[in-house]
Tab-separated table of C-alpha atoms in Angstrom:
chain	number	residue	atom	x	y	z
A	1203	MET	CA	-35.652	-35.366	-44.926
A	1204	LYS	CA	-35.753	-32.365	-42.638
A	1205	SER	CA	-34.634	-34.472	-39.663
A	1206	ARG	CA	-31.776	-36.012	-41.679
A	1207	LEU	CA	-30.585	-32.564	-42.791
A	1208	LEU	CA	-30.618	-31.259	-39.211
A	1209	VAL	CA	-28.598	-34.266	-38.049
A	1210	ILE	CA	-25.987	-33.714	-40.779
A	1211	ILE	CA	-25.718	-30.018	-39.923
A	1212	GLY	CA	-25.409	-30.900	-36.236
A	1213	ILE	CA	-22.630	-33.414	-36.908
A	1214	VAL	CA	-20.700	-30.918	-39.037
A	1215	PHE	CA	-21.191	-28.242	-36.386
A	1216	LEU	CA	-19.874	-30.482	-33.613
A	1217	PHE	CA	-16.947	-31.580	-35.772
A	1218	LEU	CA	-15.942	-27.968	-36.224
A	1219	LEU	CA	-16.231	-27.341	-32.499
A	1220	ILE	CA	-14.174	-30.313	-31.354
A	1221	PRO	CA	-10.687	-28.919	-30.702
A	1222	SER	CA	-7.347	-30.518	-31.372
A	1223	PHE	CA	-6.418	-29.629	-27.760
A	1224	SER	CA	-3.335	-27.931	-29.112
A	1225	TYR	CA	-4.850	-24.591	-29.998
A	1226	GLY	CA	-7.417	-22.288	-28.491
A	1227	THR	CA	-8.336	-18.664	-28.683
A	1228	TRP	CA	-8.093	-15.914	-26.109
A	1229	ARG	CA	-7.978	-12.160	-26.117
A	1230	GLU	CA	-4.440	-10.892	-25.684
A	1231	GLN	CA	-4.205	-8.507	-22.757
A	1232	PRO	CA	-2.116	-5.341	-22.651
A	1233	LEU	CA	0.647	-5.247	-20.046
A	1234	GLU	CA	-1.110	-2.666	-17.898
A	1235	GLU	CA	-4.197	-4.877	-17.677
A	1236	LEU	CA	-2.090	-7.930	-16.839
A	1237	TRP	CA	-0.333	-5.951	-14.115
A	1238	ALA	CA	-3.616	-4.808	-12.585
A	1239	GLN	CA	-5.286	-8.244	-12.672
A	1240	SER	CA	-2.351	-10.352	-11.450
A	1241	GLN	CA	-2.053	-11.035	-7.737
A	1242	THR	CA	1.628	-11.738	-8.256
A	1243	ILE	CA	4.146	-11.685	-11.115
A	1244	PHE	CA	7.450	-13.521	-10.962
A	1245	VAL	CA	10.299	-14.967	-13.014
A	1246	GLY	CA	11.398	-18.550	-12.458
A	1247	ASN	CA	12.836	-21.747	-13.904
A	1248	VAL	CA	10.792	-24.875	-14.645
A	1249	ILE	CA	12.342	-27.699	-12.588
A	1250	SER	CA	9.709	-30.445	-13.000
A	1251	VAL	CA	6.608	-31.279	-15.052
A	1252	GLN	CA	3.766	-33.701	-14.395
A	1253	VAL	CA	0.449	-34.316	-16.151
A	1254	VAL	CA	-2.822	-34.073	-14.226
A	1255	ASP	CA	-6.229	-35.243	-15.474
A	1256	VAL	CA	-9.008	-32.687	-15.129
A	1257	GLU	CA	-12.642	-33.612	-15.756
A	1258	LYS	CA	-14.700	-31.140	-17.795
A	1259	THR	CA	-18.392	-30.991	-18.728
A	1260	ILE	CA	-20.081	-29.372	-21.726
A	1261	GLN	CA	-23.756	-28.741	-22.375
A	1262	TYR	CA	-25.438	-27.908	-25.674
A	1263	SER	CA	-28.844	-28.192	-27.337
A	1264	GLU	CA	-29.718	-30.451	-30.273
A	1265	GLU	CA	-32.969	-30.408	-32.243
A	1266	THR	CA	-34.440	-33.539	-33.867
A	1267	ASP	CA	-37.840	-33.560	-35.626
A	1268	GLY	CA	-38.663	-30.265	-33.964
A	1269	VAL	CA	-37.777	-31.570	-30.518
A	1270	GLU	CA	-34.941	-29.781	-28.699
A	1271	LYS	CA	-32.786	-31.888	-26.424
A	1272	ASN	CA	-30.190	-30.756	-23.882
A	1273	ILE	CA	-27.006	-32.781	-24.285
A	1274	VAL	CA	-24.467	-33.161	-21.464
A	1275	LYS	CA	-21.044	-34.653	-22.183
A	1276	ASN	CA	-18.026	-35.252	-19.996
A	1277	TYR	CA	-14.453	-35.264	-21.238
A	1278	THR	CA	-10.984	-35.357	-19.718
A	1279	MET	CA	-8.241	-32.799	-20.250
A	1280	HIS	CA	-4.585	-33.640	-19.667
A	1281	LEU	CA	-2.960	-30.520	-18.238
A	1282	ASP	CA	0.670	-29.880	-17.406
A	1283	GLU	CA	1.529	-28.918	-13.854
A	1284	TYR	CA	4.931	-27.308	-13.301
A	1285	THR	CA	7.166	-26.845	-10.284
A	1286	ILE	CA	8.878	-23.474	-10.552
A	1287	GLU	CA	12.027	-22.308	-8.798
A	1288	ILE	CA	11.448	-18.574	-8.363
A	1289	ASN	CA	14.286	-16.195	-9.274
A	1290	SER	CA	12.584	-12.890	-8.515
A	1291	PHE	CA	9.179	-11.321	-7.920
A	1292	LEU	CA	8.143	-8.359	-10.053
A	1293	LYS	CA	4.887	-7.732	-8.192
A	1294	ASN	CA	3.722	-8.647	-4.685
A	1295	PRO	CA	6.693	-10.679	-3.366
A	1296	GLN	CA	5.840	-13.861	-1.443
A	1297	ASN	CA	7.717	-15.746	1.278
A	1298	PHE	CA	8.325	-18.920	-0.765
A	1299	ASP	CA	10.975	-19.754	-3.360
A	1300	THR	CA	9.193	-22.589	-5.199
A	1301	ILE	CA	5.612	-22.846	-6.434
A	1302	THR	CA	3.446	-25.294	-8.396
A	1303	VAL	CA	1.474	-23.772	-11.286
A	1304	ARG	CA	-0.996	-25.267	-13.753
A	1305	GLU	CA	-1.400	-24.857	-17.474
A	1306	PRO	CA	-4.352	-22.586	-18.398
A	1307	THR	CA	-7.287	-23.526	-20.608
A	1308	VAL	CA	-8.876	-21.313	-23.240
A	1309	SER	CA	-12.070	-21.326	-25.243
A	1310	ALA	CA	-12.313	-23.613	-28.279
A	1311	GLY	CA	-15.986	-23.434	-29.163
A	1312	ILE	CA	-18.038	-25.299	-26.571
A	1313	TYR	CA	-14.911	-27.138	-25.435
A	1314	GLN	CA	-11.855	-25.982	-23.532
A	1315	SER	CA	-8.391	-26.368	-24.965
A	1316	THR	CA	-4.765	-25.633	-24.094
A	1317	ILE	CA	-2.467	-23.303	-25.974
A	1318	ARG	CA	1.131	-24.108	-25.178
A	1319	GLY	CA	3.339	-25.467	-22.449
A	1320	PHE	CA	6.857	-25.238	-21.115
A	1321	GLU	CA	9.773	-27.609	-20.682
A	1322	ILE	CA	12.200	-28.291	-17.858
A	1323	GLY	CA	14.862	-25.594	-17.858
A	1324	ASP	CA	12.678	-22.885	-19.413
A	1325	HIS	CA	13.134	-19.412	-17.904
A	1326	VAL	CA	9.595	-18.015	-17.717
A	1327	LEU	CA	7.750	-14.833	-16.774
A	1328	PHE	CA	4.570	-15.925	-14.956
A	1329	TYR	CA	1.395	-13.936	-14.297
A	1330	ILE	CA	-0.778	-15.464	-11.550
A	1331	LYS	CA	-4.250	-13.954	-11.191
A	1332	ASN	CA	-5.137	-15.773	-7.970
A	1333	LEU	CA	-2.839	-17.592	-5.562
A	1334	ASN	CA	-4.681	-20.763	-4.473
A	1335	ASP	CA	-4.295	-24.551	-4.516
A	1336	ILE	CA	-4.147	-24.618	-8.325
A	1337	ASN	CA	-2.259	-21.414	-9.261
A	1338	THR	CA	-3.284	-21.321	-12.912
A	1339	TYR	CA	-0.989	-18.995	-14.828
A	1340	SER	CA	-2.129	-16.534	-17.473
A	1341	PRO	CA	-1.908	-17.532	-21.157
A	1342	GLU	CA	0.293	-14.433	-21.532
A	1343	SER	CA	3.052	-16.055	-19.440
A	1344	GLN	CA	6.083	-16.487	-21.658
A	1345	ILE	CA	9.644	-17.744	-21.958
A	1346	LEU	CA	12.347	-15.114	-21.479
A	1347	GLU	CA	15.024	-15.900	-24.032
A	1348	THR	CA	17.527	-13.288	-22.788
A	1349	GLU	CA	18.062	-10.974	-19.824
A	1350	ASN	CA	17.160	-8.088	-22.131
A	1351	ASN	CA	13.639	-9.508	-22.288
A	1352	LEU	CA	13.444	-9.324	-18.496
A	1353	PHE	CA	14.835	-5.767	-18.432
A	1354	TYR	CA	12.108	-4.737	-20.881
A	1355	PHE	CA	9.312	-5.998	-18.632
A	1356	GLN	CA	10.924	-4.498	-15.520
A	1357	ASP	CA	11.030	-1.089	-17.217
A	1358	GLU	CA	7.429	-1.391	-18.410
A	1359	PHE	CA	6.164	-2.390	-14.963
A	1360	LYS	CA	7.913	0.623	-13.410
A	1361	LYS	CA	5.715	2.837	-15.604
A	1362	PHE	CA	2.623	1.350	-13.992
A	1363	LEU	CA	4.093	1.949	-10.542
A	1364	SER	CA	4.664	5.602	-11.331
A	1365	ILE	CA	0.956	6.167	-11.909
A	1366	THR	CA	-0.089	4.199	-8.819
A	1367	SER	CA	-0.332	5.838	-5.413
A	1368	PRO	CA	2.653	5.112	-3.133
A	1369	LEU	CA	0.375	3.466	-0.559
A	1370	LYS	CA	-1.046	1.083	-3.197
A	1371	GLN	CA	2.498	0.258	-4.311
A	1372	PHE	CA	3.468	-0.458	-0.703
A	1373	ARG	CA	0.396	-2.632	-0.059
A	1374	SER	CA	1.035	-4.606	-3.251
A	1375	GLY	CA	4.361	-5.743	-1.822
A	1376	ILE	CA	6.719	-3.172	-3.349
A	1377	SER	CA	9.518	-2.398	-0.886
A	1378	TYR	CA	9.695	1.144	0.469
A	1379	ASP	CA	12.965	1.899	-1.317
A	1380	ASP	CA	11.482	0.827	-4.685
A	1381	ILE	CA	8.329	2.977	-4.488
A	1382	GLN	CA	8.088	5.404	-7.401
A	1383	CYS	CA	6.866	9.011	-7.189
A	1384	LYS	CA	5.666	11.139	-10.077
A	1385	ASP	CA	8.142	13.624	-11.512
A	1386	GLY	CA	8.676	16.597	-9.219
A	1387	LEU	CA	7.680	14.769	-6.030
A	1388	GLU	CA	9.755	13.069	-3.319
A	1389	LEU	CA	9.019	10.099	-1.080
A	1390	VAL	CA	8.514	10.408	2.672
A	1391	GLY	CA	7.083	7.978	5.214
A	1392	LYS	CA	6.749	7.028	8.844
A	1393	MET	CA	8.834	4.354	10.498
A	1394	PRO	CA	9.163	1.503	10.279
A	1395	TYR	CA	9.069	2.186	6.533
A	1396	ALA	CA	5.311	2.669	6.399
A	1397	HIS	CA	2.651	5.170	5.300
A	1398	PRO	CA	4.576	6.296	2.194
A	1399	LYS	CA	3.567	9.574	0.575
A	1400	CYS	CA	4.874	11.611	-2.342
A	1401	VAL	CA	5.226	15.312	-1.531
A	1402	LYS	CA	6.753	18.443	-3.007
A	1403	PRO	CA	10.489	18.864	-2.286
A	1404	GLU	CA	9.901	21.996	-0.203
A	1405	SER	CA	7.563	20.013	2.072
A	1406	VAL	CA	10.138	17.353	3.001
A	1407	GLU	CA	12.037	19.525	5.475
A	1408	LYS	CA	8.862	20.919	7.034
A	1409	LEU	CA	7.404	17.454	7.633
A	1410	THR	CA	10.618	15.996	9.085
A	1411	ILE	CA	11.249	18.973	11.377
A	1412	ARG	CA	7.742	18.632	12.801
A	1413	GLY	CA	8.186	14.889	13.239
A	1414	TRP	CA	5.314	14.084	10.902
A	1415	ALA	CA	7.431	12.141	8.420
A	1416	THR	CA	10.890	10.730	7.800
A	1417	THR	CA	12.902	10.410	4.617
A	1418	ASN	CA	15.960	8.719	3.169
A	1419	LYS	CA	16.748	11.689	0.951
A	1420	THR	CA	20.503	12.223	0.638
A	1421	LEU	CA	22.269	15.587	0.863
A	1422	GLU	CA	25.804	16.545	-0.149
A	1423	LEU	CA	28.425	17.009	2.550
A	1424	ALA	CA	29.117	20.719	2.015
A	1425	ASN	CA	31.596	22.844	4.012
A	1426	PRO	CA	32.202	20.046	6.534
A	1427	THR	CA	33.555	20.408	10.046
A	1428	LYS	CA	36.217	17.952	11.225
A	1429	HIS	CA	35.892	16.017	14.462
A	1430	THR	CA	38.125	13.417	16.139
A	1431	ILE	CA	36.790	10.190	17.698
A	1432	GLU	CA	38.713	7.621	19.721
A	1433	LYS	CA	38.293	3.876	19.231
A	1434	ASP	CA	40.591	1.231	20.740
A	1435	ASN	CA	43.154	3.900	21.661
A	1436	THR	CA	43.247	5.090	18.053
A	1437	LEU	CA	42.033	8.479	16.829
A	1438	PHE	CA	39.789	8.677	13.759
A	1439	GLU	CA	38.748	11.810	11.912
A	1440	ILE	CA	35.164	12.230	10.761
A	1441	GLN	CA	33.570	15.096	8.851
A	1442	TYR	CA	30.064	16.443	9.289
A	1443	SER	CA	27.727	19.312	8.535
A	1444	LEU	CA	24.827	20.197	10.831
A	1445	ASN	CA	21.774	22.420	10.431
A	1446	GLY	CA	19.018	22.975	12.984
A	1447	ALA	CA	20.929	22.095	16.171
A	1448	THR	CA	24.238	22.483	17.980
A	1449	LEU	CA	26.669	19.622	18.434
A	1450	GLN	CA	27.414	18.634	22.018
A	1451	SER	CA	29.419	15.460	21.409
A	1452	ILE	CA	30.191	12.564	19.070
A	1453	ALA	CA	31.446	9.348	20.655
A	1454	HIS	CA	32.071	5.713	19.719
A	1455	ASP	CA	30.331	3.034	21.812
A	1456	ALA	CA	32.376	-0.175	21.590
A	1457	ASN	CA	29.780	-2.309	23.401
A	1458	ALA	CA	26.964	-1.331	21.023
A	1459	ASN	CA	29.221	-1.038	17.955
A	1460	SER	CA	27.717	2.381	17.338
A	1461	ILE	CA	28.313	6.109	17.171
A	1462	HIS	CA	26.328	8.452	19.429
A	1463	VAL	CA	25.700	12.028	18.332
A	1464	THR	CA	24.391	14.284	21.094
A	1465	LEU	CA	22.591	17.466	20.013
A	1466	GLY	CA	21.493	20.608	21.804
A	1467	ASP	CA	19.075	23.425	20.972
A	1468	SER	CA	17.417	21.265	18.306
A	1469	VAL	CA	14.808	23.038	16.199
A	1470	GLY	CA	14.826	20.231	13.619
A	1471	GLY	CA	17.082	19.896	10.601
A	1472	GLN	CA	19.666	17.671	8.952
A	1473	MET	CA	23.065	16.198	9.709
A	1474	VAL	CA	25.397	14.790	7.071
A	1475	ILE	CA	28.220	12.742	8.561
A	1476	SER	CA	31.058	10.909	6.808
A	1477	ILE	CA	32.081	7.846	8.846
A	1478	PRO	CA	35.336	6.033	8.010
A	1479	ARG	CA	34.663	2.342	7.407
A	1480	VAL	CA	37.517	1.420	9.741
A	1481	LEU	CA	35.645	3.243	12.509
A	1482	LEU	CA	32.129	1.871	11.877
A	1483	ASP	CA	30.621	-0.207	9.104
A	1484	ALA	CA	27.693	-2.505	8.332
A	1485	LYS	CA	28.372	-5.698	6.420
A	1486	MET	CA	26.650	-8.900	5.394
A	1487	GLY	CA	28.183	-12.007	3.817
A	1488	HIS	CA	30.853	-11.743	1.112
A	1489	ASN	CA	31.788	-8.254	2.355
A	1490	ILE	CA	28.595	-6.705	0.926
A	1491	ASP	CA	27.367	-3.437	2.457
A	1492	ASP	CA	24.435	-3.836	4.827
A	1493	VAL	CA	22.193	-1.148	6.314
A	1494	PHE	CA	22.860	0.646	9.571
A	1495	PHE	CA	20.266	0.800	12.332
A	1496	LEU	CA	19.624	4.468	12.974
A	1497	LEU	CA	17.837	5.585	16.140
A	1498	ILE	CA	16.623	9.093	16.941
A	1499	ASP	CA	15.982	9.332	20.678
A	1500	GLY	CA	15.571	5.548	20.718
A	1501	GLU	CA	13.148	5.312	17.767
A	1502	GLU	CA	14.169	3.648	14.495
A	1503	ASN	CA	14.453	6.115	11.642
A	1504	MET	CA	15.280	6.285	7.956
A	1505	TYR	CA	18.467	7.779	6.612
A	1506	GLY	CA	19.991	8.639	3.270
A	1507	GLU	CA	23.389	7.335	2.247
A	1508	LYS	CA	26.215	7.613	-0.234
A	1509	THR	CA	29.210	5.301	-0.089
A	1510	THR	CA	32.868	5.365	-1.083
A	1511	ASP	CA	35.573	2.748	-0.729
A	1512	ASP	CA	36.681	4.353	2.541
A	1513	ALA	CA	33.550	5.901	4.070
A	1514	ARG	CA	29.784	5.714	4.608
A	1515	ILE	CA	28.220	9.173	4.195
A	1516	ILE	CA	24.948	9.315	6.141
A	1517	THR	CA	22.199	11.950	5.904
A	1518	VAL	CA	19.958	12.148	8.981
A	1519	TRP	CA	16.762	14.219	9.033
A	1520	PHE	CA	15.775	14.890	12.640
A	1521	PRO	CA	12.703	16.586	14.188
A	1522	LYS	CA	12.545	19.428	16.649
A	1523	GLY	CA	13.658	18.481	20.157
A	1524	THR	CA	16.015	15.683	19.075
A	1525	HIS	CA	18.724	14.982	21.649
A	1526	ASP	CA	20.399	11.708	20.640
A	1527	ILE	CA	21.211	10.144	17.258
A	1528	GLU	CA	22.701	6.646	17.315
A	1529	ILE	CA	24.158	4.947	14.227
A	1530	ILE	CA	24.562	1.208	14.865
A	1531	GLY	CA	26.810	-0.974	12.720
A	1532	THR	CA	26.297	-4.635	11.879
A	1533	TYR	CA	28.680	-7.404	10.886
A	1534	TRP	CA	28.569	-10.963	9.590
A	1535	ILE	CA	28.869	-13.677	12.230
């Protein structure tokens, strides 16, 4: 009688544990935890789906007539594997534009189960804990119904960046220009766009003058001086303001498609220069503004910029002893 009762209890217990393979349980994670644990986060479209068979094994104990037995069972799970066309990375950008990801499994008693899947055409936010041959996505990955959903997550993720050190942001794949500093601090770095640090505003000038850091901080063009430059037998007027040096010359170099600024008596400071687009510009395809290459005594440097329809207004922070500043334009071939 005792043995029969134990068998009945065991059967009922196993029946309750066997999942429908449609539902499972997992602990929902807060966004900050998902951000910290994900190697990469991206948004993409599902472009194909295939089913893969994955073998699983469970072990449990069963007692009969006072004798405990270890039971081992094998079962097969049918998991969806998706090919994703990536639209944008929100954390740790990678150098590929498609990726294959696999449906996650979650606990369903002693078994594993799936929770939900996606369909071709779905626009999905994916969290990937580890990039490997399988690329299992987090159960928290979800369809983005509207662009407003995406904007919400972008804003939330920026909050996590603001409490992360600039170097950690940089190492996680965040571009230099997108690094966030805490309120009251400003970003500086060393070229080429490396070693980012957040410092007090009054420290920016000191660090750049000494050559210990560079910045893309932008200043207003106040009380400008006018200067005339010749290009292709045509005269162009530029405006500039200069602190920390004297101006020796400004000239256009047709061969290099650049402007050379020669300084004297440099103790370190800033130059704000408004360059007419017809004189020098930087463009990529579809007439979109591109970046200039800016060299200080032959070394690449950051710069700040404001733009208008007619001009590119460049702020250059230069260290003590600077002699030559070259602003090099680019164009679409």
